PDB file of C-alpha atoms in Angstrom:
ATOM      1  CA  MET A  14      44.242 110.639 107.378  1.00  0.00           C
ATOM      2  CA  PRO A  15      42.836 109.106 104.558  1.00  0.00           C
ATOM      3  CA  SER A  16      45.433 109.211 101.719  1.00  0.00           C
ATOM      4  CA  PRO A  17      44.738 111.182  98.714  1.00  0.00           C
ATOM      5  CA  GLU A  18      44.435 108.812  96.595  1.00  0.00           C
ATOM      6  CA  ALA A  19      41.776 107.097  98.841  1.00  0.00           C
ATOM      7  CA  ALA A  20      39.355 108.867  96.322  1.00  0.00           C
ATOM      8  CA  HIS A  21      41.393 107.349  92.895  1.00  0.00           C
ATOM      9  CA  PHE A  22      41.764 104.338  92.023  1.00  0.00           C
ATOM     10  CA  VAL A  23      45.623 102.415  91.405  1.00  0.00           C
ATOM     11  CA  LYS A  24      46.127 100.880  88.922  1.00  0.00           C
ATOM     12  CA  THR A  25      49.910  98.678  89.063  1.00  0.00           C
ATOM     13  CA  LEU A  26      50.506  95.517  87.473  1.00  0.00           C
ATOM     14  CA  ALA A  27      54.288  93.832  89.248  1.00  0.00           C
ATOM     15  CA  ALA A  28      54.810  92.207  85.558  1.00  0.00           C
ATOM     16  CA  ALA A  29      54.458  95.617  83.586  1.00  0.00           C
ATOM     17  CA  PRO A  30      57.275  95.791  80.381  1.00  0.00           C
ATOM     18  CA  PRO A  31      59.252  99.629  81.143  1.00  0.00           C
ATOM     19  CA  GLY A  32      57.481 101.992  79.424  1.00  0.00           C
ATOM     20  CA  TYR A  33      53.608 100.725  80.247  1.00  0.00           C
ATOM     21  CA  PHE A  34      51.678 102.711  82.092  1.00  0.00           C
ATOM     22  CA  ALA A  35      53.706 105.579  79.921  1.00  0.00           C
ATOM     23  CA  TRP A  36      52.308 104.191  77.383  1.00  0.00           C
ATOM     24  CA  GLU A  37      48.160 103.380  78.600  1.00  0.00           C
ATOM     25  CA  ALA A  38      47.783 107.434  79.894  1.00  0.00           C
ATOM     26  CA  ALA A  39      49.251 108.546  76.587  1.00  0.00           C
ATOM     27  CA  GLY A  40      46.495 106.122  74.799  1.00  0.00           C
ATOM     28  CA  LEU A  41      43.665 107.327  77.594  1.00  0.00           C
ATOM     29  CA  ARG A  42      44.887 111.534  76.906  1.00  0.00           C
ATOM     30  CA  TRP A  43      44.944 110.684  73.613  1.00  0.00           C
ATOM     31  CA  LEU A  44      41.672 109.564  73.079  1.00  0.00           C
ATOM     32  CA  ALA A  45      40.123 112.144  75.492  1.00  0.00           C
ATOM     33  CA  ALA A  46      40.852 114.740  73.183  1.00  0.00           C
ATOM     34  CA  ALA A  47      39.091 113.644  70.500  1.00  0.00           C
ATOM     35  CA  ALA A  48      36.421 115.003  72.544  1.00  0.00           C
ATOM     36  CA  GLY A  49      33.809 112.012  72.023  1.00  0.00           C
ATOM     37  CA  ALA A  50      33.608 109.228  73.779  1.00  0.00           C
ATOM     38  CA  ARG A  51      34.970 109.784  77.943  1.00  0.00           C
ATOM     39  CA  VAL A  52      37.413 108.135  79.064  1.00  0.00           C
ATOM     40  CA  VAL A  53      39.158 107.640  82.450  1.00  0.00           C
ATOM     41  CA  ASP A  54      41.066 110.227  83.441  1.00  0.00           C
ATOM     42  CA  VAL A  55      44.224 110.321  84.636  1.00  0.00           C
ATOM     43  CA  VAL A  56      45.574 112.161  87.677  1.00  0.00           C
ATOM     44  CA  ARG A  57      48.841 111.037  87.199  1.00  0.00           C
ATOM     45  CA  ALA A  58      51.065 108.687  86.101  1.00  0.00           C
ATOM     46  CA  ASP A  59      54.315 106.942  87.105  1.00  0.00           C
ATOM     47  CA  THR A  60      57.163 104.917  86.370  1.00  0.00           C
ATOM     48  CA  ASP A  61      55.179 101.942  88.366  1.00  0.00           C
ATOM     49  CA  HIS A  62      51.224 102.686  88.864  1.00  0.00           C
ATOM     50  CA  LEU A  63      48.589 105.056  86.984  1.00  0.00           C
ATOM     51  CA  VAL A  64      46.301 106.956  89.346  1.00  0.00           C
ATOM     52  CA  LEU A  65      43.100 107.558  87.336  1.00  0.00           C
ATOM     53  CA  GLN A  66      39.802 108.289  88.400  1.00  0.00           C
ATOM     54  CA  ARG A  67      37.417 106.066  90.264  1.00  0.00           C
ATOM     55  CA  LEU A  68      34.380 105.020  88.913  1.00  0.00           C
ATOM     56  CA  THR A  69      31.236 103.607  89.678  1.00  0.00           C
ATOM     57  CA  VAL A  70      29.324 100.992  88.008  1.00  0.00           C
ATOM     58  CA  ASP A  71      26.511 101.098  87.145  1.00  0.00           C
ATOM     59  CA  THR A  72      23.355  99.223  85.059  1.00  0.00           C
ATOM     60  CA  PRO A  73      23.603  99.919  81.027  1.00  0.00           C
ATOM     61  CA  SER A  74      20.490 101.953  79.494  1.00  0.00           C
ATOM     62  CA  ARG A  75      19.250 103.568  75.890  1.00  0.00           C
ATOM     63  CA  PRO A  76      19.861 106.107  76.971  1.00  0.00           C
ATOM     64  CA  ALA A  77      23.588 105.808  77.571  1.00  0.00           C
ATOM     65  CA  ALA A  78      23.807 103.552  75.245  1.00  0.00           C
ATOM     66  CA  GLU A  79      22.631 106.184  72.262  1.00  0.00           C
ATOM     67  CA  ALA A  80      25.238 108.630  73.395  1.00  0.00           C
ATOM     68  CA  PHE A  81      28.167 105.955  73.322  1.00  0.00           C
ATOM     69  CA  GLY A  82      27.515 105.124  69.772  1.00  0.00           C
ATOM     70  CA  ARG A  83      27.496 109.016  68.588  1.00  0.00           C
ATOM     71  CA  ASP A  84      30.326 109.772  70.845  1.00  0.00           C
ATOM     72  CA  LEU A  85      32.430 106.698  69.141  1.00  0.00           C
ATOM     73  CA  ALA A  86      31.809 107.745  65.941  1.00  0.00           C
ATOM     74  CA  ARG A  87      33.403 110.929  67.174  1.00  0.00           C
ATOM     75  CA  THR A  88      36.298 109.776  68.475  1.00  0.00           C
ATOM     76  CA  HIS A  89      37.683 107.913  65.543  1.00  0.00           C
ATOM     77  CA  THR A  90      36.356 111.014  62.865  1.00  0.00           C
ATOM     78  CA  ALA A  91      38.600 112.182  64.856  1.00  0.00           C
ATOM     79  CA  GLY A  92      41.668 110.803  63.693  1.00  0.00           C
ATOM     80  CA  THR A  93      45.475 110.165  63.198  1.00  0.00           C
ATOM     81  CA  PRO A  94      47.811 110.703  60.886  1.00  0.00           C
ATOM     82  CA  ALA A  95      48.034 106.848  59.298  1.00  0.00           C
ATOM     83  CA  TYR A  96      47.859 103.269  59.977  1.00  0.00           C
ATOM     84  CA  GLY A  97      49.460 102.325  62.311  1.00  0.00           C
ATOM     85  CA  SER A  98      50.156 105.434  64.226  1.00  0.00           C
ATOM     86  CA  GLY A  99      50.667 105.595  68.195  1.00  0.00           C
ATOM     87  CA  PRO A 100      48.951 108.128  70.163  1.00  0.00           C
ATOM     88  CA  ALA A 101      50.346 112.234  70.240  1.00  0.00           C
ATOM     89  CA  GLY A 102      53.604 112.403  71.598  1.00  0.00           C
ATOM     90  CA  TRP A 103      54.151 108.014  71.803  1.00  0.00           C
ATOM     91  CA  ASP A 104      57.721 107.140  70.319  1.00  0.00           C
ATOM     92  CA  GLY A 105      57.786 103.055  69.266  1.00  0.00           C
ATOM     93  CA  ASP A 106      55.709 100.271  70.100  1.00  0.00           C
ATOM     94  CA  GLY A 107      52.888  99.770  72.000  1.00  0.00           C
ATOM     95  CA  TRP A 108      51.964  97.511  74.459  1.00  0.00           C
ATOM     96  CA  LEU A 109      47.951  94.855  73.857  1.00  0.00           C
ATOM     97  CA  GLY A 110      47.038  91.496  76.066  1.00  0.00           C
ATOM     98  CA  PRO A 111      46.118  90.340  79.363  1.00  0.00           C
ATOM     99  CA  SER A 112      48.325  91.664  81.882  1.00  0.00           C
ATOM    100  CA  ILE A 113      49.673  87.954  82.558  1.00  0.00           C
ATOM    101  CA  ASP A 114      51.209  87.770  79.029  1.00  0.00           C
ATOM    102  CA  LEU A 115      51.253  91.365  77.121  1.00  0.00           C
ATOM    103  CA  LEU A 116      52.585  91.241  73.528  1.00  0.00           C
ATOM    104  CA  PRO A 117      54.040  94.398  71.786  1.00  0.00           C
ATOM    105  CA  LEU A 118      51.642  96.373  69.723  1.00  0.00           C
ATOM    106  CA  ARG A 119      53.091  96.746  66.441  1.00  0.00           C
ATOM    107  CA  LEU A 120      53.367 100.675  65.425  1.00  0.00           C
ATOM    108  CA  GLY A 121      54.837 102.592  62.606  1.00  0.00           C
ATOM    109  CA  ALA A 122      53.489 104.716  59.435  1.00  0.00           C
ATOM    110  CA  TYR A 123      50.799 103.470  56.685  1.00  0.00           C
ATOM    111  CA  GLU A 124      48.898 104.703  54.423  1.00  0.00           C
ATOM    112  CA  ARG A 125      46.605 101.781  53.769  1.00  0.00           C
ATOM    113  CA  TRP A 126      44.519  99.807  55.975  1.00  0.00           C
ATOM    114  CA  GLY A 127      45.299  96.127  54.753  1.00  0.00           C
ATOM    115  CA  GLU A 128      49.545  96.634  54.120  1.00  0.00           C
ATOM    116  CA  MET A 129      48.968  97.944  57.953  1.00  0.00           C
ATOM    117  CA  TYR A 130      46.786  95.213  59.461  1.00  0.00           C
ATOM    118  CA  ALA A 131      49.616  91.935  57.650  1.00  0.00           C
ATOM    119  CA  GLU A 132      52.367  93.373  58.060  1.00  0.00           C
ATOM    120  CA  LEU A 133      51.819  95.042  61.942  1.00  0.00           C
ATOM    121  CA  ARG A 134      48.948  92.707  63.580  1.00  0.00           C
ATOM    122  CA  LEU A 135      47.963  88.944  62.110  1.00  0.00           C
ATOM    123  CA  LEU A 136      51.717  88.566  60.975  1.00  0.00           C
ATOM    124  CA  PRO A 137      53.322  89.451  63.613  1.00  0.00           C
ATOM    125  CA  LEU A 138      51.228  87.257  66.360  1.00  0.00           C
ATOM    126  CA  ALA A 139      50.867  84.257  63.950  1.00  0.00           C
ATOM    127  CA  HIS A 140      55.272  84.150  63.592  1.00  0.00           C
ATOM    128  CA  GLU A 141      55.048  84.615  67.714  1.00  0.00           C
ATOM    129  CA  GLY A 142      52.293  81.791  68.137  1.00  0.00           C
ATOM    130  CA  VAL A 143      54.764  79.442  65.276  1.00  0.00           C
ATOM    131  CA  ARG A 144      57.664  80.617  68.217  1.00  0.00           C
ATOM    132  CA  ARG A 145      55.907  79.185  71.316  1.00  0.00           C
ATOM    133  CA  GLY A 146      53.989  76.021  69.492  1.00  0.00           C
ATOM    134  CA  ALA A 147      50.544  77.864  69.526  1.00  0.00           C
ATOM    135  CA  LEU A 148      50.177  77.524  65.238  1.00  0.00           C
ATOM    136  CA  THR A 149      52.222  75.596  63.164  1.00  0.00           C
ATOM    137  CA  VAL A 150      53.705  76.320  59.686  1.00  0.00           C
ATOM    138  CA  ASP A 151      51.486  75.748  58.200  1.00  0.00           C
ATOM    139  CA  ASP A 152      48.835  78.091  59.652  1.00  0.00           C
ATOM    140  CA  LEU A 153      51.639  81.065  59.626  1.00  0.00           C
ATOM    141  CA  ALA A 154      51.672  79.746  55.854  1.00  0.00           C
ATOM    142  CA  LEU A 155      47.916  80.372  55.107  1.00  0.00           C
ATOM    143  CA  VAL A 156      48.298  83.990  57.369  1.00  0.00           C
ATOM    144  CA  ASP A 157      51.049  84.875  54.994  1.00  0.00           C
ATOM    145  CA  ARG A 158      48.317  84.351  52.333  1.00  0.00           C
ATOM    146  CA  LEU A 159      45.763  86.565  53.479  1.00  0.00           C
ATOM    147  CA  GLY A 160      48.541  89.002  53.860  1.00  0.00           C
ATOM    148  CA  ASP A 161      48.641  88.970  50.555  1.00  0.00           C
ATOM    149  CA  ARG A 162      45.512  89.102  49.927  1.00  0.00           C
ATOM    150  CA  LEU A 163      45.512  92.044  52.110  1.00  0.00           C
ATOM    151  CA  ARG A 164      48.791  93.628  50.974  1.00  0.00           C
ATOM    152  CA  GLY A 165      46.314  94.228  48.047  1.00  0.00           C
ATOM    153  CA  ALA A 166      44.224  95.942  49.396  1.00  0.00           C
ATOM    154  CA  ALA A 167      41.449  93.240  48.971  1.00  0.00           C
ATOM    155  CA  TYR A 168      39.100  94.520  51.700  1.00  0.00           C
ATOM    156  CA  ASP A 169      40.396  98.297  52.090  1.00  0.00           C
ATOM    157  CA  THR A 170      37.464 100.980  52.232  1.00  0.00           C
ATOM    158  CA  GLY A 171      39.117 103.801  51.344  1.00  0.00           C
ATOM    159  CA  GLU A 172      38.980 104.898  54.593  1.00  0.00           C
ATOM    160  CA  PRO A 173      40.859 107.678  56.847  1.00  0.00           C
ATOM    161  CA  PRO A 174      42.843 106.292  59.110  1.00  0.00           C
ATOM    162  CA  ALA A 175      40.272 105.771  62.490  1.00  0.00           C
ATOM    163  CA  ARG A 176      41.265 107.062  66.365  1.00  0.00           C
ATOM    164  CA  LEU A 177      40.473 104.064  68.124  1.00  0.00           C
ATOM    165  CA  HIS A 178      41.088 102.398  71.519  1.00  0.00           C
ATOM    166  CA  GLY A 179      42.321  99.720  69.650  1.00  0.00           C
ATOM    167  CA  ASP A 180      41.174  97.597  72.804  1.00  0.00           C
ATOM    168  CA  LEU A 181      37.576  97.629  72.638  1.00  0.00           C
ATOM    169  CA  TRP A 182      36.001  94.581  74.375  1.00  0.00           C
ATOM    170  CA  ALA A 183      32.644  94.834  77.114  1.00  0.00           C
ATOM    171  CA  GLY A 184      35.078  95.278  80.143  1.00  0.00           C
ATOM    172  CA  LYS A 185      36.599  97.730  78.757  1.00  0.00           C
ATOM    173  CA  VAL A 186      33.387  99.894  78.585  1.00  0.00           C
ATOM    174  CA  ILE A 187      32.066 100.894  82.242  1.00  0.00           C
ATOM    175  CA  TRP A 188      28.306 101.865  82.335  1.00  0.00           C
ATOM    176  CA  THR A 189      28.238 104.611  84.646  1.00  0.00           C
ATOM    177  CA  ALA A 190      25.515 107.085  86.563  1.00  0.00           C
ATOM    178  CA  ASP A 191      27.030 109.415  83.750  1.00  0.00           C
ATOM    179  CA  GLY A 192      27.304 107.458  81.603  1.00  0.00           C
ATOM    180  CA  VAL A 193      29.907 105.267  79.369  1.00  0.00           C
ATOM    181  CA  VAL A 194      33.181 105.449  80.277  1.00  0.00           C
ATOM    182  CA  LEU A 195      36.070 103.696  78.599  1.00  0.00           C
ATOM    183  CA  ILE A 196      39.402 102.400  80.650  1.00  0.00           C
ATOM    184  CA  ASP A 197      42.570 100.375  79.617  1.00  0.00           C
ATOM    185  CA  PRO A 198      43.462 101.269  75.630  1.00  0.00           C
ATOM    186  CA  ALA A 199      46.024 100.135  73.167  1.00  0.00           C
ATOM    187  CA  ALA A 200      45.030 103.403  71.420  1.00  0.00           C
ATOM    188  CA  HIS A 201      46.635 103.668  67.854  1.00  0.00           C
ATOM    189  CA  GLY A 202      45.227 104.089  64.600  1.00  0.00           C
ATOM    190  CA  GLY A 203      43.515 101.732  62.200  1.00  0.00           C
ATOM    191  CA  HIS A 204      39.924 101.174  60.497  1.00  0.00           C
ATOM    192  CA  ARG A 205      37.290 102.304  62.886  1.00  0.00           C
ATOM    193  CA  GLU A 206      35.380  98.716  62.406  1.00  0.00           C
ATOM    194  CA  ALA A 207      38.115  96.971  64.199  1.00  0.00           C
ATOM    195  CA  ASP A 208      36.954  98.862  66.862  1.00  0.00           C
ATOM    196  CA  LEU A 209      33.482  97.779  66.769  1.00  0.00           C
ATOM    197  CA  ALA A 210      34.586  94.216  65.928  1.00  0.00           C
ATOM    198  CA  MET A 211      35.591  93.909  69.224  1.00  0.00           C
ATOM    199  CA  LEU A 212      33.160  95.306  70.634  1.00  0.00           C
ATOM    200  CA  GLN A 213      30.888  91.915  69.480  1.00  0.00           C
ATOM    201  CA  LEU A 214      33.895  89.340  69.532  1.00  0.00           C
ATOM    202  CA  PHE A 215      32.548  88.250  73.310  1.00  0.00           C
ATOM    203  CA  GLY A 216      29.554  90.391  73.661  1.00  0.00           C
ATOM    204  CA  SER A 217      28.445  93.650  74.453  1.00  0.00           C
ATOM    205  CA  PRO A 218      25.724  95.387  76.648  1.00  0.00           C
ATOM    206  CA  ARG A 219      22.402  96.842  74.067  1.00  0.00           C
ATOM    207  CA  LEU A 220      24.748  96.580  71.232  1.00  0.00           C
ATOM    208  CA  PRO A 221      22.371  97.046  68.815  1.00  0.00           C
ATOM    209  CA  THR A 222      21.348 100.265  70.280  1.00  0.00           C
ATOM    210  CA  VAL A 223      25.553 100.741  70.180  1.00  0.00           C
ATOM    211  CA  LEU A 224      25.736 100.183  66.686  1.00  0.00           C
ATOM    212  CA  ALA A 225      22.778 102.121  65.660  1.00  0.00           C
ATOM    213  CA  ALA A 226      23.504 105.872  66.847  1.00  0.00           C
ATOM    214  CA  TYR A 227      26.852 104.788  65.733  1.00  0.00           C
ATOM    215  CA  ASP A 228      26.062 104.226  62.148  1.00  0.00           C
ATOM    216  CA  GLU A 229      23.634 107.809  62.506  1.00  0.00           C
ATOM    217  CA  VAL A 230      26.791 109.821  62.911  1.00  0.00           C
ATOM    218  CA  ALA A 231      29.132 108.079  60.614  1.00  0.00           C
ATOM    219  CA  PRO A 232      28.101 106.062  58.573  1.00  0.00           C
ATOM    220  CA  LEU A 233      29.187 102.136  58.036  1.00  0.00           C
ATOM    221  CA  VAL A 234      29.957 101.781  54.550  1.00  0.00           C
ATOM    222  CA  ASP A 235      28.667  98.843  52.972  1.00  0.00           C
ATOM    223  CA  GLY A 236      29.563  95.212  53.816  1.00  0.00           C
ATOM    224  CA  TRP A 237      31.129  96.713  56.774  1.00  0.00           C
ATOM    225  CA  GLN A 238      28.925  93.097  58.990  1.00  0.00           C
ATOM    226  CA  GLU A 239      31.131  90.427  55.987  1.00  0.00           C
ATOM    227  CA  ARG A 240      33.990  92.128  57.298  1.00  0.00           C
ATOM    228  CA  VAL A 241      33.630  91.887  61.203  1.00  0.00           C
ATOM    229  CA  LEU A 242      35.462  88.598  61.698  1.00  0.00           C
ATOM    230  CA  LEU A 243      38.740  90.079  59.426  1.00  0.00           C
ATOM    231  CA  HIS A 244      38.655  92.619  62.465  1.00  0.00           C
ATOM    232  CA  GLN A 245      38.347  90.255  65.396  1.00  0.00           C
ATOM    233  CA  LEU A 246      41.145  87.769  63.780  1.00  0.00           C
ATOM    234  CA  HIS A 247      44.267  89.904  65.283  1.00  0.00           C
ATOM    235  CA  PRO A 248      42.355  90.078  68.548  1.00  0.00           C
ATOM    236  CA  LEU A 249      41.682  85.833  67.986  1.00  0.00           C
ATOM    237  CA  LEU A 250      45.356  85.024  67.080  1.00  0.00           C
ATOM    238  CA  LEU A 251      46.310  87.373  70.060  1.00  0.00           C
ATOM    239  CA  HIS A 252      44.399  84.894  71.873  1.00  0.00           C
ATOM    240  CA  ALA A 253      45.431  81.491  69.600  1.00  0.00           C
ATOM    241  CA  VAL A 254      49.211  82.629  70.854  1.00  0.00           C
ATOM    242  CA  VAL A 255      48.466  83.128  74.994  1.00  0.00           C
ATOM    243  CA  PHE A 256      45.896  80.064  75.463  1.00  0.00           C
ATOM    244  CA  GLY A 257      45.954  78.607  73.207  1.00  0.00           C
ATOM    245  CA  GLY A 258      43.176  75.644  72.629  1.00  0.00           C
ATOM    246  CA  GLY A 259      39.989  76.733  70.983  1.00  0.00           C
ATOM    247  CA  TYR A 260      41.701  79.801  69.785  1.00  0.00           C
ATOM    248  CA  VAL A 261      43.359  78.419  67.308  1.00  0.00           C
ATOM    249  CA  GLY A 262      40.903  76.617  65.417  1.00  0.00           C
ATOM    250  CA  GLN A 263      38.279  79.373  65.845  1.00  0.00           C
ATOM    251  CA  ALA A 264      41.188  81.633  64.329  1.00  0.00           C
ATOM    252  CA  MET A 265      42.448  79.817  61.733  1.00  0.00           C
ATOM    253  CA  ARG A 266      39.134  79.153  59.845  1.00  0.00           C
ATOM    254  CA  GLY A 267      38.586  82.655  60.360  1.00  0.00           C
ATOM    255  CA  VAL A 268      41.711  83.233  58.601  1.00  0.00           C
ATOM    256  CA  GLN A 269      40.382  80.329  55.444  1.00  0.00           C
ATOM    257  CA  HIS A 270      37.551  82.551  54.928  1.00  0.00           C
ATOM    258  CA  TYR A 271      39.145  85.373  54.113  1.00  0.00           C
ATOM    259  CA  LEU A 272      41.435  83.011  51.272  1.00  0.00           C
TER     260      LEU A 272
END
């Protein structure tokens, strides 16, 4: 007879750090509790794998894009206790990055976004980049200068912390016959513009429609387009640390843009 799990997707990862699957399951359940954008159902979370709802991919449609934009706005506005906080019930840091080289996602509790972004996102990656030889000490000094600006609230918008997917590039947005379903989060509390910036970093189907529908439900703060690159600095630095190459120059040009 077929395995009971044959109708599901079993996610494994040979090099997963201890607790990784519990982290992902906690994030999926926390996002689902927002009653906004749909996320893949967690059937079971074990120490060495996840059993998830199996999804069937369909063609992206305009109605699905509109619904996704509206639903993502509702996920974000569900909120979280602080900038940098993890999913409900999760203790310690999380993880983010490619499966071959997962990096810690630092978590904490900050009242202001800029301070959190400097201390938990940009600077830890810059230090890791120097340690690995991907970045120079001069690069680190530039990131530190931007960190000072962020701590001084140079780019804060005064909005409350949002409930983020945290790794929302197109590969995590699954278009099905029943609409968009999100997978593989690095869920945490942050600035809502971060998820939108991640969608724009590598492109995503029907993105203008998604953004317009989002803005109808939760209007974006003036000047958000000028902050897109700022929010992309975190994934760009992560790519610079892991992959090097052109990502280093792209990330550092972005840092210099905001100095």
